[in-house]
mmCIF file of C-alpha atoms in Angstrom:
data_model
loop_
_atom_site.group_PDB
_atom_site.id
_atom_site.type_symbol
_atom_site.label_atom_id
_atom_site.label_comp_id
_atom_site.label_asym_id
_atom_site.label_seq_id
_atom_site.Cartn_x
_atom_site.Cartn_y
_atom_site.Cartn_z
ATOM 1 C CA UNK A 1 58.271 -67.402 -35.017
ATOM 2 C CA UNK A 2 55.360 -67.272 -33.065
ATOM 3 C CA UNK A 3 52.339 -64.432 -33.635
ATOM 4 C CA UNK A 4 48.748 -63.176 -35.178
ATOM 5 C CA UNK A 5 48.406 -63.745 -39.249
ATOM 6 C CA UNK A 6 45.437 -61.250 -40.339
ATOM 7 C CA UNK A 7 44.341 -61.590 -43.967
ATOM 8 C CA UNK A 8 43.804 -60.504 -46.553
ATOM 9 C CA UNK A 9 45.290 -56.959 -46.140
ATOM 10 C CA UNK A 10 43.279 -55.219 -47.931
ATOM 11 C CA UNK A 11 39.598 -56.287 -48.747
ATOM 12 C CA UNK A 12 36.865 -54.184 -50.857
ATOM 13 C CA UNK A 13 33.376 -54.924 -50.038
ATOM 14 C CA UNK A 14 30.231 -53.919 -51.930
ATOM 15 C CA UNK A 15 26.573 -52.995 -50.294
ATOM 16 C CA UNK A 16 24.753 -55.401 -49.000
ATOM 17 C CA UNK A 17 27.561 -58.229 -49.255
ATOM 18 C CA UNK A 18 28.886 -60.136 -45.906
ATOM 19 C CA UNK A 19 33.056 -60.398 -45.765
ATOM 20 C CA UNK A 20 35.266 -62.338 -43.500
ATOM 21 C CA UNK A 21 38.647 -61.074 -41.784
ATOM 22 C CA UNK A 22 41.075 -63.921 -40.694
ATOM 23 C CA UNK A 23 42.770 -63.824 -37.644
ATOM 24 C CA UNK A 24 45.161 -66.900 -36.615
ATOM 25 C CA UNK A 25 47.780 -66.544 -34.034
ATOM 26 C CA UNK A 26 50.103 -69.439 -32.806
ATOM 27 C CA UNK A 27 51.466 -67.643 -29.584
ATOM 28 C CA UNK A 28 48.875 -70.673 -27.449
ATOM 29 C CA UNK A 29 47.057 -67.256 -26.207
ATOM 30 C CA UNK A 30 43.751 -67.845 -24.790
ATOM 31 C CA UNK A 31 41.984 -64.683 -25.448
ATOM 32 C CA UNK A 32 41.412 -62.670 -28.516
ATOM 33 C CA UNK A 33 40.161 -58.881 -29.601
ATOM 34 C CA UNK A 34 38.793 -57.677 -32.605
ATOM 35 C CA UNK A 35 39.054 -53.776 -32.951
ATOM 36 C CA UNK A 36 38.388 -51.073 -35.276
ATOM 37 C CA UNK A 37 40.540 -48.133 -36.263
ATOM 38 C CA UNK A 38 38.281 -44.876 -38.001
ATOM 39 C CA UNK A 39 41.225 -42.366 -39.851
ATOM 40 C CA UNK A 40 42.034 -40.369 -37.157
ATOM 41 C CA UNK A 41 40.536 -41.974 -34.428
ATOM 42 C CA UNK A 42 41.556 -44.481 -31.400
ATOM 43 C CA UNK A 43 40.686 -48.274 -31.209
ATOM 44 C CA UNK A 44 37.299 -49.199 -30.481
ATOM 45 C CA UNK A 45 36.542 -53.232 -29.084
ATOM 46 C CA UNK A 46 33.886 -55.035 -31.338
ATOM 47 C CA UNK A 47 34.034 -58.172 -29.892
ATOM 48 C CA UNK A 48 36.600 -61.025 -27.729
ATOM 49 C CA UNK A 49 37.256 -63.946 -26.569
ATOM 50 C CA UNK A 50 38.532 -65.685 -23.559
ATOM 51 C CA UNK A 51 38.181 -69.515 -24.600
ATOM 52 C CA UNK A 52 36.986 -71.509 -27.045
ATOM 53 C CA UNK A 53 33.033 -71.612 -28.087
ATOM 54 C CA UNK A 54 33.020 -68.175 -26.218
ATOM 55 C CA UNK A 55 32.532 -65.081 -26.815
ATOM 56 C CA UNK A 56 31.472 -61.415 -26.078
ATOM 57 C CA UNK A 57 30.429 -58.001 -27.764
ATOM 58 C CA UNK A 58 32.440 -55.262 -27.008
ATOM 59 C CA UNK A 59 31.614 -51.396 -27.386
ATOM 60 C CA UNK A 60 30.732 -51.636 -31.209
ATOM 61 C CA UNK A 61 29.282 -54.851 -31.800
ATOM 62 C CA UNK A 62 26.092 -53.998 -33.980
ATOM 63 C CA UNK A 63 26.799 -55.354 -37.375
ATOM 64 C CA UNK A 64 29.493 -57.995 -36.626
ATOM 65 C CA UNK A 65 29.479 -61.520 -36.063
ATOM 66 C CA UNK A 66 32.350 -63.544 -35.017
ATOM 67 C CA UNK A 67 33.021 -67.388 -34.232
ATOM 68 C CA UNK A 68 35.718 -69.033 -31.842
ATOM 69 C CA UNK A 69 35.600 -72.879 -32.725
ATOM 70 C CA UNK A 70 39.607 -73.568 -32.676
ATOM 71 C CA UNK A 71 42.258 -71.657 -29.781
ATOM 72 C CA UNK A 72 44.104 -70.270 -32.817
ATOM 73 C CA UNK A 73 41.146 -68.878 -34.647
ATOM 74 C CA UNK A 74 38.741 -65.750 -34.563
ATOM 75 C CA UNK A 75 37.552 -64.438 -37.480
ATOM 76 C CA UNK A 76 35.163 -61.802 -37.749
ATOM 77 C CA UNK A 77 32.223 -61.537 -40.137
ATOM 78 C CA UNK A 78 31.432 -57.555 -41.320
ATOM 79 C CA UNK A 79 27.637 -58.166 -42.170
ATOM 80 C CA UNK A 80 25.087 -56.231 -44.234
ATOM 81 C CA UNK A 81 23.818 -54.965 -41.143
ATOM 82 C CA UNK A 82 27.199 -52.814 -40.668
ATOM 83 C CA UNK A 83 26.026 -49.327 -42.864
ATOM 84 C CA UNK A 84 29.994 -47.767 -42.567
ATOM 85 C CA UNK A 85 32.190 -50.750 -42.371
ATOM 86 C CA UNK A 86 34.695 -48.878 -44.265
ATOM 87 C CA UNK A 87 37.884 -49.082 -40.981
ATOM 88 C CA UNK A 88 40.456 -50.520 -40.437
ATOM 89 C CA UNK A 89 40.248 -54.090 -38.226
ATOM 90 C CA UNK A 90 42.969 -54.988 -35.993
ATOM 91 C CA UNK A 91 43.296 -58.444 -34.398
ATOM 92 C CA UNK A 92 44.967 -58.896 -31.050
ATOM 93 C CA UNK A 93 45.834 -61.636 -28.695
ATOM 94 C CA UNK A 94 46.612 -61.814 -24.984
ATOM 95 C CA UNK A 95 48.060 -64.772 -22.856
ATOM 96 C CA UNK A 96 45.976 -65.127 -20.504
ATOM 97 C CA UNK A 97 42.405 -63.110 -19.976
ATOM 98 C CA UNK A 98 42.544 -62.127 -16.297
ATOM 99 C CA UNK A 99 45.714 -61.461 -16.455
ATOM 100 C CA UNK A 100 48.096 -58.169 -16.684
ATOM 101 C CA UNK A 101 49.976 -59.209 -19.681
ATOM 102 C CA UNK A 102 51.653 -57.995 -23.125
ATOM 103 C CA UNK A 103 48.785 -57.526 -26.181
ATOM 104 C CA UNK A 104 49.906 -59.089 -29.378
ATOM 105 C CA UNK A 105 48.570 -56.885 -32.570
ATOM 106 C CA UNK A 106 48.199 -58.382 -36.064
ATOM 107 C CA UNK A 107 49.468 -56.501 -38.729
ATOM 108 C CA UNK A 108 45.541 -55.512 -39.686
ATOM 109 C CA UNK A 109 43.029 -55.705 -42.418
ATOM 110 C CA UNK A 110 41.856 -52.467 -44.351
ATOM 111 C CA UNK A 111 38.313 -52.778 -45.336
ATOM 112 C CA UNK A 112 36.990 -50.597 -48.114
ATOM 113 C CA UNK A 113 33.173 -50.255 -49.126
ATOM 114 C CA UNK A 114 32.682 -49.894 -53.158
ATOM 115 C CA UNK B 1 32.541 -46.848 -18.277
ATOM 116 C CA UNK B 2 36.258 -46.362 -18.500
ATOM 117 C CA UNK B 3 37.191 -43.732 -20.443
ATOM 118 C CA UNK B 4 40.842 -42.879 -21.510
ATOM 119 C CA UNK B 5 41.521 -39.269 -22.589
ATOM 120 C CA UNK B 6 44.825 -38.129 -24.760
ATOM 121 C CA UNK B 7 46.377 -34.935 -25.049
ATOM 122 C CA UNK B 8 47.196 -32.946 -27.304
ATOM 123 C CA UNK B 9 45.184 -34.426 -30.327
ATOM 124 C CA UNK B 10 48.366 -33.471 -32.635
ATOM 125 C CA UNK B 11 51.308 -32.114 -31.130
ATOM 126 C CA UNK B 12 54.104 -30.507 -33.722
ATOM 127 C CA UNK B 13 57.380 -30.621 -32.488
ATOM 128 C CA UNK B 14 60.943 -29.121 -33.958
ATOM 129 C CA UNK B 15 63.725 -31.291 -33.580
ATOM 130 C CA UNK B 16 65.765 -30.999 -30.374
ATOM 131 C CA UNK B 17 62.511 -29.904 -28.154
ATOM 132 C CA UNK B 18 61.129 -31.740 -25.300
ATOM 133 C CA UNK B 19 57.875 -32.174 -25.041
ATOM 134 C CA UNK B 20 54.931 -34.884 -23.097
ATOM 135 C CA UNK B 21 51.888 -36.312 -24.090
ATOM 136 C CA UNK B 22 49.262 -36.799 -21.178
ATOM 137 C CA UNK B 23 46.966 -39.727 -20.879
ATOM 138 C CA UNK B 24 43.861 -39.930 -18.133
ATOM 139 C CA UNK B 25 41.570 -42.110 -17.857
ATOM 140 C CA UNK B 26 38.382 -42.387 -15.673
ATOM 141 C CA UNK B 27 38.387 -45.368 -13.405
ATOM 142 C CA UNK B 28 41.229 -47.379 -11.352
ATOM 143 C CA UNK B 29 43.381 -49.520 -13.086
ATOM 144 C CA UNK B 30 47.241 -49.990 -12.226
ATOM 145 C CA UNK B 31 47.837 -51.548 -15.803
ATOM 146 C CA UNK B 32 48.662 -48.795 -18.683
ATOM 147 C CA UNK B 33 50.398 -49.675 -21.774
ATOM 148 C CA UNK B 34 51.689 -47.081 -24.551
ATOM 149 C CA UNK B 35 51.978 -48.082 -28.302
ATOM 150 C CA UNK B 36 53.397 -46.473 -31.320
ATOM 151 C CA UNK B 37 51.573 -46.214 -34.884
ATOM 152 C CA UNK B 38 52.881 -45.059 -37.724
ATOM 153 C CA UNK B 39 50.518 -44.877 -40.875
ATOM 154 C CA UNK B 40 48.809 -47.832 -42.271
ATOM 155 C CA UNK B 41 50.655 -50.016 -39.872
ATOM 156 C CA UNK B 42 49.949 -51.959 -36.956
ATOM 157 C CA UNK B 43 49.947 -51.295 -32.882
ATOM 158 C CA UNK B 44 54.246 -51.431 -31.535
ATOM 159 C CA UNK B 45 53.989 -51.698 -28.281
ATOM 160 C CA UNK B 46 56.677 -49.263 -26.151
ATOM 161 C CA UNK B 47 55.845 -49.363 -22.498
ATOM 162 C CA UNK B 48 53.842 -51.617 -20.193
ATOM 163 C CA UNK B 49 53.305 -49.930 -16.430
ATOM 164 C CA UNK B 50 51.848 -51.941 -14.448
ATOM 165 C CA UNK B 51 51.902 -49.631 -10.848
ATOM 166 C CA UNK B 52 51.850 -46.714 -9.033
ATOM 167 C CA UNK B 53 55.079 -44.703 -9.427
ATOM 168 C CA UNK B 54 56.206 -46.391 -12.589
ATOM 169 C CA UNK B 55 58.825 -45.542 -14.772
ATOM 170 C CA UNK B 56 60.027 -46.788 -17.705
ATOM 171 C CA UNK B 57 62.467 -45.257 -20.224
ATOM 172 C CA UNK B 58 63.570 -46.458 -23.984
ATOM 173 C CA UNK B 59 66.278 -44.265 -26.393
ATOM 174 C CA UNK B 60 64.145 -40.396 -25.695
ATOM 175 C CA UNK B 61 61.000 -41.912 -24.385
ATOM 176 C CA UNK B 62 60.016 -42.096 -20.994
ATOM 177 C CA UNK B 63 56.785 -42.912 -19.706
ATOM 178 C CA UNK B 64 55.191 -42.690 -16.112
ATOM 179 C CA UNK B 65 51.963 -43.528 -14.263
ATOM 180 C CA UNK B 66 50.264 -42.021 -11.403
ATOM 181 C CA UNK B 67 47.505 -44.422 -10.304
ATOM 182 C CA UNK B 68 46.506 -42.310 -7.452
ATOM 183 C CA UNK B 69 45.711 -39.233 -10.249
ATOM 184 C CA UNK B 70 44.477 -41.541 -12.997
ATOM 185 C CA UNK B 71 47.623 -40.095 -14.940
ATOM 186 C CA UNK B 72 50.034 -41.447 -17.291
ATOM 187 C CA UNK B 73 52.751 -38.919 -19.015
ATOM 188 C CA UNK B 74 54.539 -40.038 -22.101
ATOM 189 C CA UNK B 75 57.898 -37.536 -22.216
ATOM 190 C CA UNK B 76 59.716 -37.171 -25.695
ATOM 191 C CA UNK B 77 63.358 -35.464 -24.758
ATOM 192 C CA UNK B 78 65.307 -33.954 -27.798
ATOM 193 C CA UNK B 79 62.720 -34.975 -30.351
ATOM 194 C CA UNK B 80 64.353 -36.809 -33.959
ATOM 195 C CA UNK B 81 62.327 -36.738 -36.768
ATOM 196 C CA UNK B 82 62.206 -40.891 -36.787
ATOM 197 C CA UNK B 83 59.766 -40.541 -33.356
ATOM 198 C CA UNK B 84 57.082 -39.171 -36.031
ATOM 199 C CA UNK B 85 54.228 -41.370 -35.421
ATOM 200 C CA UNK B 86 50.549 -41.793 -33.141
ATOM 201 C CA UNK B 87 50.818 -42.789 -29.782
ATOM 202 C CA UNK B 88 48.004 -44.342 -27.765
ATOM 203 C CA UNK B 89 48.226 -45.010 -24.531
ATOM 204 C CA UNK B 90 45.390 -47.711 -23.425
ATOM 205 C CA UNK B 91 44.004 -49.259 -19.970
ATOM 206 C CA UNK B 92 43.021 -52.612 -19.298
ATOM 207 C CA UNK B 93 39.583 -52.850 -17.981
ATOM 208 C CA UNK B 94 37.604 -55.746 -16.500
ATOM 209 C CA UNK B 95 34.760 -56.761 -19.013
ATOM 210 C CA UNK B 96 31.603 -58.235 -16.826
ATOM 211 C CA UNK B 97 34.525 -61.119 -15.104
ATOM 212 C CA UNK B 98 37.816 -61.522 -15.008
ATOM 213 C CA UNK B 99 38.555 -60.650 -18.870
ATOM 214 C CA UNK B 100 40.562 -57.652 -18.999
ATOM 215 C CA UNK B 101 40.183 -55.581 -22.147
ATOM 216 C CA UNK B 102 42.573 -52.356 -23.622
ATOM 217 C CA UNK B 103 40.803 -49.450 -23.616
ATOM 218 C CA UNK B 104 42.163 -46.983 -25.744
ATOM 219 C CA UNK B 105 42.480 -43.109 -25.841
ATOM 220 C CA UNK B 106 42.332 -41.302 -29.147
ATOM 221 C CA UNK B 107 46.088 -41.149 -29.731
ATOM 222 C CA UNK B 108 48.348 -38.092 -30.679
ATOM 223 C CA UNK B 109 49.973 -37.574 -33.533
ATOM 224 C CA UNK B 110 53.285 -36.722 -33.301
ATOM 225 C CA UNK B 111 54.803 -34.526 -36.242
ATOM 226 C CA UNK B 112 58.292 -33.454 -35.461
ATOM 227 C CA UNK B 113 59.540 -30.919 -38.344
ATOM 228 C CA UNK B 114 63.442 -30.631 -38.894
#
């Protein structure tokens, strides 16, 4: 069955340390969102991507770093330079970028500072 | 800069009540989508409305969308306990091109108490 693969599901960072969230979907979508979830809160955009070797910052981008080298891929790096990373990340992918279309949601990553 | 608004913030419901949950948002966009959360999990998605005068209806929830207003309604009729969740309701938006990106509001949380 086809859809987005986040791991791991939970992830526990300490200061100063850079982590990676995975994001892999096999639906052939060609863009992809990274968002973040505070407790209580809506989804904010940190970054996307329409195509390969492309990318752009969303609303929240200070922080985080992301990559886009294969279609499937798009992980997201939480760097040093993020002081609250502590969220929750959720992945999503779209068909096609200008397009009205169904959003496809990974299942999420929970990132906790230690 | 689009924003999307939610209300109420929390909403507690007794079974058997009707009740909506109102969603505006600042600039045009025909394309409104509602999703269902319930804790620690992913995005469900519910309803995709995609133009003026929509309608869409699944088991007691029924959501419409007012373009011309810059209103969407989400309307829970005879409310079960099992409809306990957040709902966001989220607009695409146009990011600098042809990208469209899901702007969400802050979600309501729906408690509904036996």
């Amino acid at each position: 069955d086809g859809g987005i693969t986040q791991s791991p599901k939970y992830l526990f960072r300490k200061e100063g340390q850079n982590v990676t969230l995975s994001c892999e979907q096999n639906l052939n979508h060609d863009a992809m969102y990274w968002y973040r979830q505070d407790p209580g809160q809506g989804l904010r955009l940190i970054y996307y991507s329409q195509i390969v070797n492309d990318f752009q910052k969303g609303d929240i981008a200070e922080g985080y770093s992301v990559s886009r080298e294969k279609k499937e891929s798009f992980p997201l790096t939480v760097t040093s330079a993020q002081k609250n990373p502590t969220a929750f990340y959720l992945c999503a992918s779209s068909i096609w970028a200008s397009r009205p279309g169904d959003y496809t949601f990974g299942s999420g990553t929970r990132l906790t500072v230690v | 800069e689009l924003k999307v608004e939610q209300n109420p913030l929390f909403l507690s419901m007794q079974e058997g009540k009707n009740y909506t949950i109102y969603c505006n948002y600042s600039t045009t966009s025909d394309r409104l989508y509602w999703y269902r959360q319930d804790p620690g999990k992913s995005l469900e998605s519910l309803f995709v409305l995609l133009s003026n005068g929509a309608v869409k209806q699944e088991g007691r929830l029924m959501a419409s969308l007012d373009t011309k207003a810059r209103l969407s309604t989400l309307h829970i009729t005879a409310a079960v306990h099992d409809l306990s969740a957040t709902y966001f309701c989220a607009v695409d938006r146009a990011y600098g091109g042809a990208t469209n990106k899901l702007i969400f509001g802050t979600g309501t949380l729906l408690a509904v108490q036996p």
